[in-house]
XYZ file of C-alpha atoms in Angstrom:
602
model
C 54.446 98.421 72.276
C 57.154 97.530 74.883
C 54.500 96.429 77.430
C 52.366 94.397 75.202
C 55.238 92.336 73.896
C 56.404 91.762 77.626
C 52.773 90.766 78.129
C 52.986 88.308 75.011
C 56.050 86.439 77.130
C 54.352 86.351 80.254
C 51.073 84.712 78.575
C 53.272 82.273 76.768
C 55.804 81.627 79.762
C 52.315 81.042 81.672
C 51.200 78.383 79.011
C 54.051 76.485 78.906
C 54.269 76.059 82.667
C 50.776 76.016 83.931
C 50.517 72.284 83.814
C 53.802 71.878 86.454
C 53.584 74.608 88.417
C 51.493 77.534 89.767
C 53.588 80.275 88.184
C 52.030 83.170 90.070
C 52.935 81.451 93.521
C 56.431 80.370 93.061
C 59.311 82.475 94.728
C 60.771 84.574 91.698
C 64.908 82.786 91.235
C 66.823 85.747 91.818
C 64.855 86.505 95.440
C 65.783 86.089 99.022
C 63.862 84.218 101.358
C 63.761 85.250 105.295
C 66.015 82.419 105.711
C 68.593 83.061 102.669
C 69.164 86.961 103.762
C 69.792 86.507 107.286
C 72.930 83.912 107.326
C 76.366 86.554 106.746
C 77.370 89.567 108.364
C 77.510 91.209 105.014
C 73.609 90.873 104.914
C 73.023 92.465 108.531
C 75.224 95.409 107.697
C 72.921 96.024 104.704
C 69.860 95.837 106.442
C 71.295 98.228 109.065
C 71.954 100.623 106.649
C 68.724 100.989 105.654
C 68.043 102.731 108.262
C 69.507 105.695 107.948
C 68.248 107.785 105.365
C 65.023 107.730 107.548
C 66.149 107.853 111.305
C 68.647 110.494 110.220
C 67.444 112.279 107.696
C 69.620 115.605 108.340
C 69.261 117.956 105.479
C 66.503 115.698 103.494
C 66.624 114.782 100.181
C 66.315 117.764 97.196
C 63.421 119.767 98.431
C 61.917 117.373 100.800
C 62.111 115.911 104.168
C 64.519 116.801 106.564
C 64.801 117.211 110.486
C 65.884 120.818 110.833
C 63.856 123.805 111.422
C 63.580 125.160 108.163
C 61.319 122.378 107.936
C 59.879 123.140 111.169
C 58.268 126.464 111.004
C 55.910 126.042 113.982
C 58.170 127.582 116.680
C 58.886 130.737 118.445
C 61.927 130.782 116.461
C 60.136 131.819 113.334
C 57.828 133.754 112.204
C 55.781 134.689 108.934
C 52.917 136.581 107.214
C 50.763 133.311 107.617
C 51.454 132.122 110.579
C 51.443 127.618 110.969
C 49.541 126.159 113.633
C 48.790 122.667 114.403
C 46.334 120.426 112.550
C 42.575 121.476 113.529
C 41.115 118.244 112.610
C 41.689 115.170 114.532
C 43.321 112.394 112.433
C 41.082 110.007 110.975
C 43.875 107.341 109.544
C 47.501 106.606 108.948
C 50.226 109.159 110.046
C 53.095 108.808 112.440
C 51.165 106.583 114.645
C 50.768 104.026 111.907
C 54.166 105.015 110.932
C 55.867 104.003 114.026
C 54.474 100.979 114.034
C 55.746 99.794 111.107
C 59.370 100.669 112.152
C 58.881 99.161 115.602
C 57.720 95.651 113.564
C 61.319 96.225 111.361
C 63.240 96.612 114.852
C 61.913 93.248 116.054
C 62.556 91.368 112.705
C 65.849 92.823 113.059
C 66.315 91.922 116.546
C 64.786 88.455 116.650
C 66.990 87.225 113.198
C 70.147 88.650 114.555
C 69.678 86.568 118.043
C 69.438 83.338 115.300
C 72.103 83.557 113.939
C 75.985 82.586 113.866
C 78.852 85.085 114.295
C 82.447 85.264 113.859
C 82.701 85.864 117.849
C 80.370 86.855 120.450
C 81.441 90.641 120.420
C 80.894 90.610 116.782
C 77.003 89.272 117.629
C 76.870 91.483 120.750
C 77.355 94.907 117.951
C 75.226 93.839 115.683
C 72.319 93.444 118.475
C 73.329 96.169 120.360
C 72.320 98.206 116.672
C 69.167 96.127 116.425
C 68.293 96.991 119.825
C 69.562 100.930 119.708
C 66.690 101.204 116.688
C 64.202 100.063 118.764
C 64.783 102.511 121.689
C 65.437 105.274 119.277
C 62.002 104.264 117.686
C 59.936 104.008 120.645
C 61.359 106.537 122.712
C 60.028 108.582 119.602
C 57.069 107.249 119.660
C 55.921 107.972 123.796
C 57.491 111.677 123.384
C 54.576 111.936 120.325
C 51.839 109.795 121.380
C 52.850 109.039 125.656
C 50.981 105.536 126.254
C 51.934 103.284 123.609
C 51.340 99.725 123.159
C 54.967 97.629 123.732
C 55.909 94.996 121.624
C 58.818 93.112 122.045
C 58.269 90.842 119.181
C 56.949 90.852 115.183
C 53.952 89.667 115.116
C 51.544 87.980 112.890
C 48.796 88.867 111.167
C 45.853 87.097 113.751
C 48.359 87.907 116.850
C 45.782 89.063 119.468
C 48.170 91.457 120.890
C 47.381 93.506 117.872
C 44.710 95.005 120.066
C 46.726 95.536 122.688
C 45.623 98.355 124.933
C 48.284 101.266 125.144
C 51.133 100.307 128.140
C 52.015 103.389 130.628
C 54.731 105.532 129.036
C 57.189 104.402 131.973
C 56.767 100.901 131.525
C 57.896 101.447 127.775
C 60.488 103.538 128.541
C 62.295 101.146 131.033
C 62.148 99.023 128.053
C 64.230 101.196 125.885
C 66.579 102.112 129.011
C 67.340 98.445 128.522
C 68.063 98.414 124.844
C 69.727 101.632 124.908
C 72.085 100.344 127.968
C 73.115 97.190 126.239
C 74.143 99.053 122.827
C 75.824 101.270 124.654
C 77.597 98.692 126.452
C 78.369 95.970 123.120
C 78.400 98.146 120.018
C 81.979 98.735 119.152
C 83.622 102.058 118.879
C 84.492 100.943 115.572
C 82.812 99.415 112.549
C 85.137 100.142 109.762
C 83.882 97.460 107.416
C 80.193 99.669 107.231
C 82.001 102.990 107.407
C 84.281 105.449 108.975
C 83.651 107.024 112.142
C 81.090 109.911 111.842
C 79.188 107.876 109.179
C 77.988 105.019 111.212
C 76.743 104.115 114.647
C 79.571 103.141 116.865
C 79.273 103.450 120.593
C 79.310 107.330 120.897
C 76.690 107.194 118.568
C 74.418 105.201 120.842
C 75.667 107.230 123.823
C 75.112 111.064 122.193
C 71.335 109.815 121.258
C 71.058 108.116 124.674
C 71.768 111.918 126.439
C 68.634 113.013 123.762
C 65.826 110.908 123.589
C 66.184 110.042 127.442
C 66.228 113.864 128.061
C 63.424 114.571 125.690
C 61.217 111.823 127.513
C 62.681 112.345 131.219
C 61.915 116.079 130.747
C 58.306 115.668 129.307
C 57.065 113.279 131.866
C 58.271 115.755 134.636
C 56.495 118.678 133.190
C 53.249 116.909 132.472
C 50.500 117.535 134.798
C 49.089 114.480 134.719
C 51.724 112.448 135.459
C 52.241 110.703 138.954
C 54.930 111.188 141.803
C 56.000 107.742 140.750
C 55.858 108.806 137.328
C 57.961 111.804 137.785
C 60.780 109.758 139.933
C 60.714 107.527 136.459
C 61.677 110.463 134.425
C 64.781 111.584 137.534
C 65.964 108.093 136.272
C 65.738 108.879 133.071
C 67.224 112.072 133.215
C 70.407 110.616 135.392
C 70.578 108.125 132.596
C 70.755 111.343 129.987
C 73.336 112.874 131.956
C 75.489 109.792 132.905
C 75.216 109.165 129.076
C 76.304 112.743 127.902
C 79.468 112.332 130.381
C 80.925 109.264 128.559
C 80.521 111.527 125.123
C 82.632 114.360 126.502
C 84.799 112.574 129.181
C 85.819 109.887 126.398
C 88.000 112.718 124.389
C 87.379 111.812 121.504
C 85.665 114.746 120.289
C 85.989 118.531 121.146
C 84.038 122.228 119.951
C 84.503 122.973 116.402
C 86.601 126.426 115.864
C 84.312 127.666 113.650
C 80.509 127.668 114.804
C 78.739 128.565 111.205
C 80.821 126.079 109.458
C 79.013 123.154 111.194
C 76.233 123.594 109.248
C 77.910 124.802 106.065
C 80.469 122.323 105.148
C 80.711 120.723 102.166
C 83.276 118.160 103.068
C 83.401 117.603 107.031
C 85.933 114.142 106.883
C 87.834 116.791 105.242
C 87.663 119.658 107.667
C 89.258 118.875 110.642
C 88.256 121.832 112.239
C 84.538 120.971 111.788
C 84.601 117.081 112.198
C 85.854 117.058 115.392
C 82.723 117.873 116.827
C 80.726 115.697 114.714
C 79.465 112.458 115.952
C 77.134 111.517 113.544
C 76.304 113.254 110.079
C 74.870 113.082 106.615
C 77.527 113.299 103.784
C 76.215 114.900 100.718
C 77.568 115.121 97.030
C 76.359 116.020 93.761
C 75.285 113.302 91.825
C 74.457 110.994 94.907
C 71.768 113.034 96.720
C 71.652 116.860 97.253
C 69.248 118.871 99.325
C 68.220 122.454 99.552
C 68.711 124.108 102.583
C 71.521 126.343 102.054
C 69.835 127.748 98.920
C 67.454 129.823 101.418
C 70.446 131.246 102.888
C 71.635 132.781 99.293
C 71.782 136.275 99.206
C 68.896 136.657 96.736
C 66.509 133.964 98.511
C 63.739 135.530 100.133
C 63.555 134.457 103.608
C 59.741 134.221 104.734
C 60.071 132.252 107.525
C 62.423 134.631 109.242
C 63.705 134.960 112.645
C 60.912 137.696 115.343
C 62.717 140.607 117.236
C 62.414 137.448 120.292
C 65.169 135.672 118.925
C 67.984 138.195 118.504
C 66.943 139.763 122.116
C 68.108 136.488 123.823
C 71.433 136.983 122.522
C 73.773 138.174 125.644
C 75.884 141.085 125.408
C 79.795 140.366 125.416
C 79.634 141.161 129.311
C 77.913 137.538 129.691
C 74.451 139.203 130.718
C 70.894 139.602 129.356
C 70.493 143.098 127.321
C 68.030 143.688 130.346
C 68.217 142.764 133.996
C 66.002 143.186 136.764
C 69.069 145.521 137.652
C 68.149 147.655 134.467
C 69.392 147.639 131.066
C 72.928 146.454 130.287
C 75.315 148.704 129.538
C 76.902 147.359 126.968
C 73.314 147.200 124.989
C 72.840 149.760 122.343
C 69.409 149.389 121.956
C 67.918 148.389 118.745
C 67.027 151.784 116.531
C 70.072 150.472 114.060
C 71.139 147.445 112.773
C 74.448 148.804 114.072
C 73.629 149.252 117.508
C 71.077 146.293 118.168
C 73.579 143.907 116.917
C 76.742 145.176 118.572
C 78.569 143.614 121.813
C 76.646 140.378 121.321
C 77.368 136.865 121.724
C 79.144 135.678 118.636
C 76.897 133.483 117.544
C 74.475 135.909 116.883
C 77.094 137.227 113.570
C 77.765 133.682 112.984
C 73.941 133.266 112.372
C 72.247 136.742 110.969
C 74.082 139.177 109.113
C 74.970 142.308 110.748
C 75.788 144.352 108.117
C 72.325 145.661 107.293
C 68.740 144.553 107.493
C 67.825 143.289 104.449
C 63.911 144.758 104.060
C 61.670 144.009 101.068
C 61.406 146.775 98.773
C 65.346 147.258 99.157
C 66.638 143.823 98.696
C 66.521 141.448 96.011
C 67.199 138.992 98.931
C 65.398 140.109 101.663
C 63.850 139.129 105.005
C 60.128 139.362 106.122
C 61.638 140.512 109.555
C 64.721 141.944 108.341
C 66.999 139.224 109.952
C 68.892 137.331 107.472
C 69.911 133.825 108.618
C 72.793 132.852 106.833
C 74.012 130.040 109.017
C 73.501 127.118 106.548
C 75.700 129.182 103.698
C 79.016 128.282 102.138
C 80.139 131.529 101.054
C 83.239 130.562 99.203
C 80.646 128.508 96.902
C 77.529 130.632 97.216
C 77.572 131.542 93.001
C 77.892 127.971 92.204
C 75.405 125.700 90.916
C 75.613 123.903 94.160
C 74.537 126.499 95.885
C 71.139 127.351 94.067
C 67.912 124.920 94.076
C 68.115 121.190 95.410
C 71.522 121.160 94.339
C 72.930 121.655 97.473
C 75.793 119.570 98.770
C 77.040 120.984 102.364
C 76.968 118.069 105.066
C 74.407 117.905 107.906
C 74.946 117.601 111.273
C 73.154 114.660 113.177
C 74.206 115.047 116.418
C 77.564 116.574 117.246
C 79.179 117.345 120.998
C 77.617 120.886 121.296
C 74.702 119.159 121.948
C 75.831 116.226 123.807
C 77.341 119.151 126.115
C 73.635 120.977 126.324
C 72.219 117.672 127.341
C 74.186 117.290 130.107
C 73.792 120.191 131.337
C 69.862 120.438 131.141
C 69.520 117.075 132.701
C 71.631 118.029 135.454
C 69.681 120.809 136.084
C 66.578 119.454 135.443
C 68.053 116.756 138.803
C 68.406 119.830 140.854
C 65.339 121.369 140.325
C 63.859 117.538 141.535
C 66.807 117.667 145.058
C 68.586 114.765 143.266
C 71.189 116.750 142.157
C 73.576 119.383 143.029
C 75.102 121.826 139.913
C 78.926 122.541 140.402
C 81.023 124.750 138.713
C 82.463 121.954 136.953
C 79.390 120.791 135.356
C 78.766 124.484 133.338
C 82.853 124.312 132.504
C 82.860 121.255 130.771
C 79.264 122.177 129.099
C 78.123 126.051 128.420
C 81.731 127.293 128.849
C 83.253 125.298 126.925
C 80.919 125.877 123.637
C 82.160 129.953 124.884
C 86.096 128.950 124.162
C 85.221 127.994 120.822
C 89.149 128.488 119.273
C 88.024 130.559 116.359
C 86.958 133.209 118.220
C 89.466 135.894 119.452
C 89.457 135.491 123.384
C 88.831 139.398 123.907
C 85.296 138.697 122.191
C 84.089 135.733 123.847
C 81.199 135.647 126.471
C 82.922 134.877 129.907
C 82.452 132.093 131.919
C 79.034 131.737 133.204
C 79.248 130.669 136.674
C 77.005 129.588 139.672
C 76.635 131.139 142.945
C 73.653 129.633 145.611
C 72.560 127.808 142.677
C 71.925 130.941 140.489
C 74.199 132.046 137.229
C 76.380 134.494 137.908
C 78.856 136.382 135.887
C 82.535 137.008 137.831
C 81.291 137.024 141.460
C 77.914 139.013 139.921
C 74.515 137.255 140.111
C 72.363 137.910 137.761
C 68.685 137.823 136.598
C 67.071 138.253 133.152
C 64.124 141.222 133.081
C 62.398 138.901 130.517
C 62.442 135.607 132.390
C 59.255 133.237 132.511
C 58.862 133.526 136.071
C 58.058 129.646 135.878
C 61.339 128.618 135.066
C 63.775 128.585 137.866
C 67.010 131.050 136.681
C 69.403 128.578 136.421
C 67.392 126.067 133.832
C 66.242 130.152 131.985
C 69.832 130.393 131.135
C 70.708 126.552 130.074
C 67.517 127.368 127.802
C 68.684 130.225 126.543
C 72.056 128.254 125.520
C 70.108 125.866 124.331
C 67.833 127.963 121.938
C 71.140 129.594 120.189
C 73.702 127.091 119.966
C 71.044 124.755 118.590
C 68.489 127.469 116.880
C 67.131 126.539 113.171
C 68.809 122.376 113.787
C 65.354 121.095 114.534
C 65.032 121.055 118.078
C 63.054 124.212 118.934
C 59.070 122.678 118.607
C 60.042 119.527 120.596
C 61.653 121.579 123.457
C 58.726 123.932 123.735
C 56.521 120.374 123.937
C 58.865 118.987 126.882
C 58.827 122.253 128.544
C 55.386 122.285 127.975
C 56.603 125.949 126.591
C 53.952 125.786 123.346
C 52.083 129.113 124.562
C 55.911 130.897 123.520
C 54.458 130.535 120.220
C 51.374 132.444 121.321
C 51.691 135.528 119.595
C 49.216 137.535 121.541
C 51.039 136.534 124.795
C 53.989 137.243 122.940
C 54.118 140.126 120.623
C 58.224 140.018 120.208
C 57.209 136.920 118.332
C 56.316 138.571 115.635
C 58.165 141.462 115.160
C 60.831 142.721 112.734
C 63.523 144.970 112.712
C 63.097 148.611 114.092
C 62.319 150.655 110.401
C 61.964 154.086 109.567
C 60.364 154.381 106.204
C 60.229 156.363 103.258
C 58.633 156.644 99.871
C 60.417 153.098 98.921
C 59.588 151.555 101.960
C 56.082 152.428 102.268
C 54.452 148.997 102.436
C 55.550 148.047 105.502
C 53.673 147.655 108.470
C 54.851 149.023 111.316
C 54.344 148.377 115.125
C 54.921 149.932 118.983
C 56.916 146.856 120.769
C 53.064 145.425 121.927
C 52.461 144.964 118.750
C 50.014 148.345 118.247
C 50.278 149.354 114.313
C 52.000 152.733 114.255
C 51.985 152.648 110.517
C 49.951 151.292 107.942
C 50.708 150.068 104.415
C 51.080 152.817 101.862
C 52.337 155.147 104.588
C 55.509 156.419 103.998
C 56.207 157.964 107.558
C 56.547 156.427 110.627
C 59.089 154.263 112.710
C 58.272 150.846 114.398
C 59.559 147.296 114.345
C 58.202 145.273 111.551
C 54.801 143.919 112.178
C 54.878 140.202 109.781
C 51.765 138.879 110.324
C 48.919 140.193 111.093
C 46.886 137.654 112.034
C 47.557 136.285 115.906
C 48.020 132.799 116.490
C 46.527 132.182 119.574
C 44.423 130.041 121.564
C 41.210 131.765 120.304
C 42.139 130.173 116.398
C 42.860 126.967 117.728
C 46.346 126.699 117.067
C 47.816 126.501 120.612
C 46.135 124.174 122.572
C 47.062 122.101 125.308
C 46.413 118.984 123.264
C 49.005 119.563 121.233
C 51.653 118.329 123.624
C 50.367 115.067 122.143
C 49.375 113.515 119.082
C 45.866 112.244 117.975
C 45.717 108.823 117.858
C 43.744 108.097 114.618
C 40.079 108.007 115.099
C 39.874 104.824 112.934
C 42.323 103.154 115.147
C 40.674 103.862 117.835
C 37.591 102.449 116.282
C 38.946 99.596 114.772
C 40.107 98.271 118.271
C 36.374 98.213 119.692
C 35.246 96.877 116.213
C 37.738 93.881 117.451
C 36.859 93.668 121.046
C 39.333 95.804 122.757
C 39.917 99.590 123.476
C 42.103 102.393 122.407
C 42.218 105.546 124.290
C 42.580 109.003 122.858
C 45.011 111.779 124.197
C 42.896 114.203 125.836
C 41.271 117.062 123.654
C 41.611 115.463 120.636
């Protein structure tokens, strides 16, 4: 009834007017034109702001969305009793490379209105550009690690703009462009905006610096490892890389952040402006409260949420021992590794992240716990314990802050891209470098000095602990030692934040996830069962069942899936490193004249 009498106004409203005006035409009174919005600083801020829900979307919103890897299951970092694999179909429409496109067009409206209009001061204009511009790198840089050639635009354009069907520009030639918008924001967006928000809430210039040191290594790192790249091509990405690193140093050598004591409260705050202890790592992060928006992460850490996605036997091997060294050498196995028959033993004399990520108290198998693990791992990195009975802890109700980018990272990037140099001869590794990087994450001040991993230090260019080189048994021969062990620094510091699927792509690492190359990929917890126990499926470290379902003897690490994910089902394949360009794109450009090309295999 409410919609027909709204309908009866509109028909009337339409009679009285119809011999003036066009009423369906006219701009509604209440509306902004282009003009209107872009004349105060007020309206820029706004439009800024928009941004960010999308570009940093942290924990997501309720049960959706999100950038870590609990949303990001197809890793080595994870596995499960179906195991995720790419898309076997090419895509026919839409999807991120339709999706990018329309952000790219919102970073040149915002850029081109900005440049028309009148500031307070030139600085003041200089920010707000600098932000304009800092989207646009952030968005294309994006947008060559998924797709490599992309077409550029500089510019929105209109609807019968015959760059539309622009072909797709080299990946370098794009990303010079955004080394030129992501230099000037660093260089004119204030370390301050206090009118849009406190520090750690908005982009200032560490902000633009911290995601410089990213998206230039994530780029700088994949063009160097792709085959098909040129020797031109690959002394692009050494200047992207130095631009990483020399981007990362102005983030730690401006100190104005420093490690967080506590390592699993970064991810399990609820208020980090409050926690001084926490924020001053944080550069950038997503403030959450109940009532506002909420999210759902920590309620898979709760002790009686099922963990199905749960960290393979791989992961907790890569955790040193407290002597700074692999639990197996090409020397032999470390002596102060217990092996891994116990929960006791396997988790003992380990880097303390490891306790700050999995509980150690017990494995925590199905049939025993309410709560339990498909490997036996329990994560419970993203838990506030002190709240973990609440309502705020349970569902989409979740209100712990995310992390966006914090200094742990910024500190990883550095390192990597320095190493990454070397590995090119444009670069030489010091001492200093792994100090003020990997060895400083080790000093972290909440942990007792007695139990922290010493220094890791270099000797001929290889990582040494004390005046002891060392090698890992397990290395990918591929990798030189040095860039192994930033990796493996890498993979814990940062494991379950999103970064793990991305890094295997820049690597071009994807076959890690191959779990017939890899059978620690998909094993448990070493079991021995009983009557209670009997469903599990047991397996011999290659993977070999050593006990069925429904038997209730026999001892073997938990065998999750048992179904390989391979090359053979399609679901690691070297055109994954890239995505498919829609099919209908690429059709609609030749229905128009021009050409798109495809990334190869798809």
């Amino acid at each position: 009834m409410k919609n027909k009498f709204l309908l009866y106004i509109l028909a009337g409203s339409m009679a009285i007017t119809g011999c003036k005006k066009d009423f369906l035409v006219q701009e509604p009174l209440a509306s902004f034109t282009n003009e209107d919005f872009w004349t105060s600083e007020s309206s820029v801020r706004a439009f800024a702001q928009g941004y960010y829900p999308d570009r940093f979307s942290g924990f997501g919103v309720n049960d959706l969305g999100g950038s870590y890897s609990v949303r990001e299951t197809l890793n080595d970092d994870y596995t499960n009793i179906n195991l995720s694999g790419f898309a076997a179909q090419p895509t026919v429409n839409g999807g991120s490379w339709d999706t990018y496109f329309s952000k790219i067009r919102k970073d040149n409206i915002f850029i081109e209105n900005v440049s028309k209009m009148k500031f307070s001061d030139t600085a003041t204009y200089k920010h707000w550009n600098g932000i304009a511009r800092f989207f646009r790198g952030f968005d294309y840089a994006s947008f060559v690690f998924d797709f490599g050639d992309v077409p550029f635009y500089n510019k929105p354009l209109t609807d019968n703009d015959p760059l539309l069907f622009k072909p797709r520009d080299p990946a370098t030639v794009v990303m010079d462009s955004v080394l030129a918008d992501l230099n000037y924001a660093s260089q004119n967006v204030k370390l301050t905006d206090p009118l849009t928000g406190p520090n750690g809430l908005v982009i200032t210039k560490d902000v633009v610096n911290a995601f410089m040191s990213r998206l230039l290594l994530y780029v700088g790192t994949k063009l160097k490892y792709d085959p098909a790249k040129t020797a031109a091509d690959k002394n692009k990405a050494a200047g992207y890389l130095q631009a990483a690193k020399d981007a990362a140093a102005r983030v730690i050598n401006s100190g104005r952040f420093s490690v967080a004591d506590n390592y699993q409260k970064l991810c399990s705050t609820i208020d980090i402006s409050a926690t001084a202890t926490v924020s001053k790592e944080m550069i950038l992060y997503r403030r959450y409260n109940t009532g506002e928006v909420t999210h759902a992460i920590e309620s898979g850490n709760n002790a009686n949420t099922i963990q199905g996605y749960a960290a393979p036997k791989d992961v907790i091997d890569a955790y040193l021992c407290t002597n700074g060294m692999p639990i197996k050498t090409t020397n032999g196995v470390n002596p102060q590794y217990q092996g891994d028959q116990s929960v006791t033993s396997q988790l003992a004399n380990r880097d303390l992240r490891l306790a700050n990520t999995f509980r150690t108290d017990r494995y925590y198998l199905q049939y025993i716990e309410t709560g339990y693990s498909t490997t036996g791992y329990k994560c419970w990195k993203f838990l506030d314990e002190p709240t973990q009975n609440d309502a705020t802890s349970v569902q989409s109700f979740n209100i712990t802050d995310a992390p966006i980018i914090r200094l742990g990272e910024v500190m990883l990037n550095y390192i990597e891209a320095a190493a990454e140099l070397a590995d090119m001869g444009q670069y030489t590794v010091l001492q200093n470098d792994l100090d003020i990087t990997i060895n400083a994450l080790r000093k972290r001040t909440g942990y007792a000095t007695a139990s922290r991993l010493p220094d890791m230090k270099i000797i001929g260019g290889l990582p040494a602990v004390g005046t002891t080189v060392y090698e890992d048994a397990d290395r990918d021969p591929t990798v030189p030692s040095l860039i192994w062990e930033i990796r493996r620094e890498r993979r814990l510091e940062l494991l379950y934040e999103g970064f793990r699927l991305r890094d295997l792509k820049r690597w071009r690492k994807l076959d890690y996830a191959n779990t017939e190359l890899y059978p620690k990929k998909n094993l448990g917890a070493w079991v021995t069962k009983n009557a209670t126990t009997k469903g599990l499926i047991l397996a011999d470290i290659n993977g070999n069942v050593t006990s069925a379902a429904n038997v209730t003897t026999g001892s073997g690490y938990l065998k999750v899936s048992q179904t390989l994910r391979n090359a053979a089902n399609g679901n690691v394949l070297d055109r994954n490193y890239f995505d498919c360009v829609p099919t209908y794109q690429v059709d609609f450009y030749q229905r128009n004249g021009s050409a798109l090309t495809q990334n190869p295999g798809w």
